[in-house]
mmCIF file of C-alpha atoms in Angstrom:
data_model
loop_
_atom_site.group_PDB
_atom_site.id
_atom_site.type_symbol
_atom_site.label_atom_id
_atom_site.label_comp_id
_atom_site.label_asym_id
_atom_site.label_seq_id
_atom_site.Cartn_x
_atom_site.Cartn_y
_atom_site.Cartn_z
ATOM 1 C CA MET A 1 99.036 78.702 94.245
ATOM 2 C CA THR A 2 95.509 79.716 93.364
ATOM 3 C CA GLN A 3 95.249 82.847 95.501
ATOM 4 C CA VAL A 4 96.027 86.300 94.223
ATOM 5 C CA LEU A 5 98.978 87.952 95.955
ATOM 6 C CA LEU A 6 97.978 91.102 98.019
ATOM 7 C CA PRO A 7 100.802 93.526 98.839
ATOM 8 C CA ILE A 8 99.502 94.244 102.315
ATOM 9 C CA ASP A 9 101.660 97.294 102.934
ATOM 10 C CA ARG A 10 100.913 98.976 99.602
ATOM 11 C CA PRO A 11 97.356 100.306 99.458
ATOM 12 C CA ASP A 12 98.034 101.913 96.089
ATOM 13 C CA ALA A 13 98.328 98.399 94.641
ATOM 14 C CA TRP A 14 95.223 96.937 96.281
ATOM 15 C CA PRO A 15 92.375 95.710 94.063
ATOM 16 C CA ALA A 16 89.608 98.237 93.245
ATOM 17 C CA ARG A 17 86.947 95.971 94.919
ATOM 18 C CA LEU A 18 88.851 95.999 98.208
ATOM 19 C CA ILE A 19 89.403 99.730 98.111
ATOM 20 C CA SER A 20 85.715 100.289 97.320
ATOM 21 C CA LEU A 21 84.694 98.244 100.336
ATOM 22 C CA LEU A 22 87.102 100.140 102.622
ATOM 23 C CA ASP A 23 85.890 103.466 101.207
ATOM 24 C CA SER A 24 82.285 102.534 101.933
ATOM 25 C CA LEU A 25 83.228 101.745 105.568
ATOM 26 C CA HIS A 26 85.667 104.642 106.001
ATOM 27 C CA GLU A 27 83.684 106.676 108.474
ATOM 28 C CA LEU A 28 82.907 103.692 110.679
ATOM 29 C CA LEU A 29 86.476 102.430 110.572
ATOM 30 C CA LEU A 30 87.907 105.874 111.293
ATOM 31 C CA ASP A 31 85.577 106.448 114.216
ATOM 32 C CA SER A 32 86.561 103.001 115.654
ATOM 33 C CA GLN A 33 90.116 104.252 115.852
ATOM 34 C CA ILE A 34 89.713 107.875 116.990
ATOM 35 C CA ALA A 35 86.314 107.909 118.689
ATOM 36 C CA PRO A 36 85.433 104.299 119.669
ATOM 37 C CA THR A 37 82.613 105.408 122.018
ATOM 38 C CA LYS A 38 80.700 106.723 119.002
ATOM 39 C CA VAL A 39 80.673 103.306 117.374
ATOM 40 C CA ASN A 40 78.235 100.518 118.052
ATOM 41 C CA PRO A 41 80.411 97.484 118.710
ATOM 42 C CA PRO A 42 78.311 95.060 116.548
ATOM 43 C CA ASP A 43 78.649 97.512 113.668
ATOM 44 C CA HIS A 44 82.401 97.574 114.045
ATOM 45 C CA ASP A 45 82.548 93.745 114.279
ATOM 46 C CA ARG A 46 80.487 93.375 111.116
ATOM 47 C CA ALA A 47 82.723 95.867 109.275
ATOM 48 C CA ILE A 48 85.911 93.975 110.271
ATOM 49 C CA LEU A 49 84.356 90.657 109.370
ATOM 50 C CA ALA A 50 83.380 92.068 105.992
ATOM 51 C CA VAL A 51 86.982 93.114 105.383
ATOM 52 C CA GLY A 52 88.133 89.699 106.529
ATOM 53 C CA ASP A 53 85.789 87.972 104.098
ATOM 54 C CA ALA A 54 87.085 90.212 101.275
ATOM 55 C CA LEU A 55 90.628 89.038 101.997
ATOM 56 C CA ARG A 56 89.893 85.327 101.641
ATOM 57 C CA PRO A 57 90.848 85.078 97.928
ATOM 58 C CA TYR A 58 94.269 86.506 98.653
ATOM 59 C CA SER A 59 97.736 85.437 99.831
ATOM 60 C CA ILE A 60 100.168 87.719 101.620
ATOM 61 C CA THR A 61 103.889 87.437 101.643
ATOM 62 C CA GLY A 62 105.409 86.388 104.983
ATOM 63 C CA TRP A 63 108.837 85.530 106.343
ATOM 64 C CA HIS A 64 109.615 82.664 108.741
ATOM 65 C CA CYS A 65 112.927 82.930 110.539
ATOM 66 C CA THR A 66 114.680 79.677 111.426
ATOM 67 C CA ARG A 67 117.808 77.536 111.192
ATOM 68 C CA LEU A 68 117.835 74.571 108.754
ATOM 69 C CA THR A 69 120.060 71.872 107.411
ATOM 70 C CA ASP A 70 120.565 71.379 103.686
ATOM 71 C CA ILE A 71 118.254 68.356 103.681
ATOM 72 C CA GLU A 72 115.567 70.340 105.528
ATOM 73 C CA ILE A 73 115.893 73.181 103.033
ATOM 74 C CA ALA A 74 115.455 70.712 100.143
ATOM 75 C CA GLN A 75 112.396 69.211 101.778
ATOM 76 C CA ILE A 76 110.721 72.650 102.171
ATOM 77 C CA VAL A 77 111.456 73.680 98.612
ATOM 78 C CA GLY A 78 110.217 70.357 97.273
ATOM 79 C CA SER A 79 107.338 69.595 99.606
ATOM 80 C CA GLY A 80 106.465 72.824 101.436
ATOM 81 C CA MET A 81 106.242 73.435 105.179
ATOM 82 C CA GLN A 82 104.522 70.998 107.441
ATOM 83 C CA LEU A 83 102.868 71.836 110.695
ATOM 84 C CA PRO A 84 105.283 71.413 113.622
ATOM 85 C CA ASP A 85 104.562 69.052 116.571
ATOM 86 C CA ASP A 86 106.424 66.610 118.750
ATOM 87 C CA THR A 87 106.310 63.843 116.121
ATOM 88 C CA MET A 88 107.861 66.170 113.484
ATOM 89 C CA LEU A 89 110.569 67.300 115.958
ATOM 90 C CA ARG A 90 111.386 63.673 116.741
ATOM 91 C CA ARG A 91 111.734 62.951 113.020
ATOM 92 C CA ARG A 92 114.206 65.785 112.670
ATOM 93 C CA ILE A 93 116.188 64.645 115.601
ATOM 94 C CA ASN A 94 116.261 61.028 114.388
ATOM 95 C CA ALA A 95 117.468 62.221 110.945
ATOM 96 C CA LEU A 96 120.315 64.138 112.572
ATOM 97 C CA VAL A 97 121.341 61.155 114.633
ATOM 98 C CA LYS A 98 121.166 58.840 111.627
ATOM 99 C CA SER A 99 123.335 61.214 109.617
ATOM 100 C CA GLY A 100 125.933 61.382 112.337
ATOM 101 C CA ARG A 101 125.347 65.135 112.971
ATOM 102 C CA LEU A 102 123.933 64.414 116.463
ATOM 103 C CA PRO A 103 125.155 61.888 119.066
ATOM 104 C CA GLY A 104 122.509 59.356 120.016
ATOM 105 C CA ASP A 105 122.491 60.228 123.779
ATOM 106 C CA ILE A 106 122.054 63.936 122.870
ATOM 107 C CA GLY A 107 119.199 63.067 120.512
ATOM 108 C CA ASP A 108 117.516 61.202 123.368
ATOM 109 C CA ARG A 109 117.887 64.253 125.620
ATOM 110 C CA LEU A 110 116.411 66.602 122.998
ATOM 111 C CA ALA A 111 113.527 64.238 122.316
ATOM 112 C CA ARG A 112 112.698 64.056 126.076
ATOM 113 C CA THR A 113 113.113 67.770 126.817
ATOM 114 C CA ASN A 114 111.412 70.240 124.453
ATOM 115 C CA GLN A 115 108.355 72.384 124.009
ATOM 116 C CA ALA A 116 107.150 71.067 120.647
ATOM 117 C CA ASP A 117 103.702 70.159 121.856
ATOM 118 C CA GLU A 118 102.936 73.414 123.659
ATOM 119 C CA SER A 119 99.689 74.967 122.519
ATOM 120 C CA ASN A 120 101.237 78.097 120.981
ATOM 121 C CA ARG A 121 103.663 76.057 118.846
ATOM 122 C CA ALA A 122 102.072 72.733 117.892
ATOM 123 C CA GLY A 123 100.138 72.942 114.634
ATOM 124 C CA ARG A 124 101.228 76.480 113.983
ATOM 125 C CA LEU A 125 103.677 78.022 111.496
ATOM 126 C CA TRP A 126 104.487 81.565 112.510
ATOM 127 C CA PHE A 127 105.262 84.327 109.994
ATOM 128 C CA CYS A 128 105.958 88.071 110.158
ATOM 129 C CA PHE A 129 104.199 89.848 107.346
ATOM 130 C CA PHE A 130 106.705 92.650 107.234
ATOM 131 C CA PRO A 131 110.422 92.659 106.517
ATOM 132 C CA PRO A 132 111.953 90.862 109.493
ATOM 133 C CA HIS A 133 114.590 93.552 110.151
ATOM 134 C CA ARG A 134 111.862 95.727 111.549
ATOM 135 C CA ALA A 135 111.640 93.366 114.530
ATOM 136 C CA GLY A 136 115.351 93.846 115.274
ATOM 137 C CA GLU A 137 117.816 91.473 116.825
ATOM 138 C CA HIS A 138 115.667 91.272 120.031
ATOM 139 C CA GLY A 139 112.676 90.071 117.942
ATOM 140 C CA ILE A 140 114.285 87.570 115.624
ATOM 141 C CA GLY A 141 117.879 86.882 116.614
ATOM 142 C CA ARG A 142 117.294 83.763 118.705
ATOM 143 C CA PHE A 143 115.414 82.008 115.878
ATOM 144 C CA PHE A 144 118.700 81.778 113.960
ATOM 145 C CA ARG A 145 121.076 80.583 116.615
ATOM 146 C CA HIS A 146 119.863 77.029 117.449
ATOM 147 C CA SER A 147 118.620 74.246 115.261
ATOM 148 C CA GLY A 148 115.077 73.132 116.074
ATOM 149 C CA GLY A 149 113.588 76.475 116.727
ATOM 150 C CA GLU A 150 111.822 77.653 119.906
ATOM 151 C CA ALA A 151 110.643 74.090 120.617
ATOM 152 C CA LEU A 152 114.283 73.267 121.404
ATOM 153 C CA TYR A 153 116.145 76.464 122.306
ATOM 154 C CA ASN A 154 113.752 77.507 125.018
ATOM 155 C CA SER A 155 114.670 74.273 126.854
ATOM 156 C CA HIS A 156 118.385 74.050 125.917
ATOM 157 C CA GLU A 157 119.966 77.487 125.105
ATOM 158 C CA ASP A 158 121.285 77.740 128.674
ATOM 159 C CA ASP A 159 122.534 74.093 128.724
ATOM 160 C CA PRO A 160 126.357 74.124 128.214
ATOM 161 C CA VAL A 161 126.257 70.825 126.288
ATOM 162 C CA THR A 162 123.091 70.767 124.131
ATOM 163 C CA SER A 163 123.182 74.477 123.358
ATOM 164 C CA GLN A 164 126.659 74.262 121.794
ATOM 165 C CA ILE A 165 125.614 71.291 119.718
ATOM 166 C CA LEU A 166 122.423 72.930 118.458
ATOM 167 C CA CYS A 167 124.392 76.086 117.547
ATOM 168 C CA ALA A 168 126.638 73.983 115.314
ATOM 169 C CA ILE A 169 123.885 72.371 113.236
ATOM 170 C CA GLY A 170 122.308 73.989 110.211
ATOM 171 C CA THR A 171 122.346 77.466 108.625
ATOM 172 C CA PRO A 172 120.350 80.558 109.625
ATOM 173 C CA CYS A 173 117.538 80.910 107.053
ATOM 174 C CA VAL A 174 114.528 83.041 106.199
ATOM 175 C CA ILE A 175 111.704 81.221 104.400
ATOM 176 C CA GLU A 176 109.792 83.630 102.152
ATOM 177 C CA ALA A 177 106.250 82.351 101.363
ATOM 178 C CA ASP A 178 103.015 83.567 99.945
ATOM 179 C CA VAL A 179 100.654 82.561 102.757
ATOM 180 C CA PRO A 180 96.922 82.095 101.879
ATOM 181 C CA VAL A 181 94.784 84.255 104.158
ATOM 182 C CA THR A 182 92.466 81.258 104.515
ATOM 183 C CA SER A 183 95.296 79.276 106.091
ATOM 184 C CA LEU A 184 95.689 81.677 108.995
ATOM 185 C CA ALA A 185 94.161 80.914 112.386
ATOM 186 C CA PRO A 186 90.617 82.319 112.858
ATOM 187 C CA GLY A 187 90.578 85.904 113.981
ATOM 188 C CA THR A 188 90.441 89.504 112.801
ATOM 189 C CA GLY A 189 94.167 90.321 113.129
ATOM 190 C CA VAL A 190 95.090 90.662 109.474
ATOM 191 C CA ALA A 191 91.880 92.581 108.666
ATOM 192 C CA THR A 192 92.446 94.985 111.560
ATOM 193 C CA LYS A 193 96.092 95.700 110.493
ATOM 194 C CA LEU A 194 94.965 96.154 106.873
ATOM 195 C CA VAL A 195 92.298 98.679 107.961
ATOM 196 C CA ARG A 196 94.933 100.686 109.908
ATOM 197 C CA THR A 197 97.254 100.610 106.842
ATOM 198 C CA TYR A 198 94.325 101.879 104.760
ATOM 199 C CA LEU A 199 93.500 104.679 107.136
ATOM 200 C CA ILE A 200 97.134 105.830 107.317
ATOM 201 C CA SER A 201 97.091 105.980 103.525
ATOM 202 C CA ARG A 202 94.103 108.325 103.838
ATOM 203 C CA GLY A 203 95.958 110.656 106.150
ATOM 204 C CA TYR A 204 95.090 109.254 109.545
ATOM 205 C CA GLY A 205 98.038 109.049 111.960
ATOM 206 C CA THR A 206 98.040 106.125 114.433
ATOM 207 C CA HIS A 207 100.317 104.804 117.115
ATOM 208 C CA GLU A 208 98.637 101.474 116.897
ATOM 209 C CA PRO A 209 100.766 98.704 115.295
ATOM 210 C CA VAL A 210 100.368 97.823 111.638
ATOM 211 C CA LYS A 211 103.140 95.217 111.576
ATOM 212 C CA HIS A 212 101.375 91.873 111.468
ATOM 213 C CA VAL A 213 102.587 88.564 112.943
ATOM 214 C CA ASP A 214 100.293 85.587 112.528
ATOM 215 C CA ARG A 215 100.261 81.807 112.349
ATOM 216 C CA SER A 216 99.159 79.437 109.622
ATOM 217 C CA VAL A 217 97.240 76.423 110.938
ATOM 218 C CA GLN A 218 97.509 74.653 107.598
ATOM 219 C CA PRO A 219 100.614 73.354 105.838
ATOM 220 C CA ILE A 220 102.172 75.673 103.279
ATOM 221 C CA VAL A 221 102.402 73.850 100.016
ATOM 222 C CA ALA A 222 105.545 73.963 97.868
ATOM 223 C CA ASP A 223 103.950 76.245 95.255
ATOM 224 C CA CYS A 224 103.681 78.888 97.970
ATOM 225 C CA ILE A 225 107.382 78.817 98.905
ATOM 226 C CA ARG A 226 109.055 81.698 97.137
ATOM 227 C CA GLN A 227 112.545 80.966 98.344
ATOM 228 C CA VAL A 228 114.720 79.890 101.290
ATOM 229 C CA ILE A 229 117.270 82.650 101.881
ATOM 230 C CA ARG A 230 120.453 81.575 103.628
ATOM 231 C CA TYR A 231 122.981 83.464 105.742
ATOM 232 C CA PRO A 232 125.156 85.237 104.621
ATOM 233 C CA GLU A 233 123.398 85.846 101.217
ATOM 234 C CA THR A 234 122.791 89.459 100.417
ATOM 235 C CA ASP A 235 119.018 89.097 100.620
ATOM 236 C CA PHE A 236 119.388 87.536 104.074
ATOM 237 C CA MET A 237 121.534 90.431 105.319
ATOM 238 C CA GLU A 238 119.080 93.004 103.925
ATOM 239 C CA LEU A 239 115.974 91.196 105.219
ATOM 240 C CA THR A 240 117.255 90.726 108.712
ATOM 241 C CA GLY A 241 119.603 93.700 109.187
ATOM 242 C CA CYS A 242 121.885 91.367 111.088
ATOM 243 C CA ALA A 243 125.082 93.180 110.029
ATOM 244 C CA THR A 244 124.467 95.680 112.863
ATOM 245 C CA TRP A 245 123.511 93.130 115.494
ATOM 246 C CA ARG A 246 125.417 92.789 118.767
ATOM 247 C CA ARG A 247 125.605 89.005 118.200
ATOM 248 C CA PRO A 248 125.672 87.602 114.654
ATOM 249 C CA PRO A 249 123.420 84.743 113.577
ATOM 250 C CA LEU A 250 126.403 82.415 113.441
ATOM 251 C CA ASP A 251 128.422 82.429 116.675
ATOM 252 C CA GLY A 252 132.183 82.897 116.197
ATOM 253 C CA GLN A 253 131.859 85.356 113.323
#
């Protein structure tokens, strides 16, 4: 990993060059939040783009909530995270069939009926760049309950046959990774959230969200994988807050 890690929620630990840039833009950035009619939109856009450019050398720690088999965990630790699509999902399904974890006819059903190639999933690795427990059970609980992620559970969680099988495969996991800012999809989201965090640190109160969810459109190499945290490890319980959930990550517990 060549990027420098930026603790996005700790302005006191940000590099001096970044703080200097934000300080120089402070009045414009604050007016954009509290008096947007006073701000010339192109000036605001240039300021946010300047912040975005300043973030390019950095990585930010993110968490990806999922459910994985032991083999899939080993692949991620050894080779990193690959971009999901229909081809990748079929490989995962075929591996489960070959290992005997999944009946062949069920594998065929899963391969036929899924959402792996939908535009908001294919080629995107989604991360929350805040401790996942802040999203609550409603925000992250479903990611842990079925193998295959949203691409499968959106099509099968109400199916009495396939849902039960997917719930029995794998272990709820949180992948902790240092995600290069340059790998994120084009946009100003991370810069905007960082600006709000900066303004809050300078005494500005805001009801606008600072929690950032984003997607990498590049694979995450193994050097960027910090750890894969499994249920019910202590770190998993603390990161997810699942001990207080109405429904635990593993059904039957």
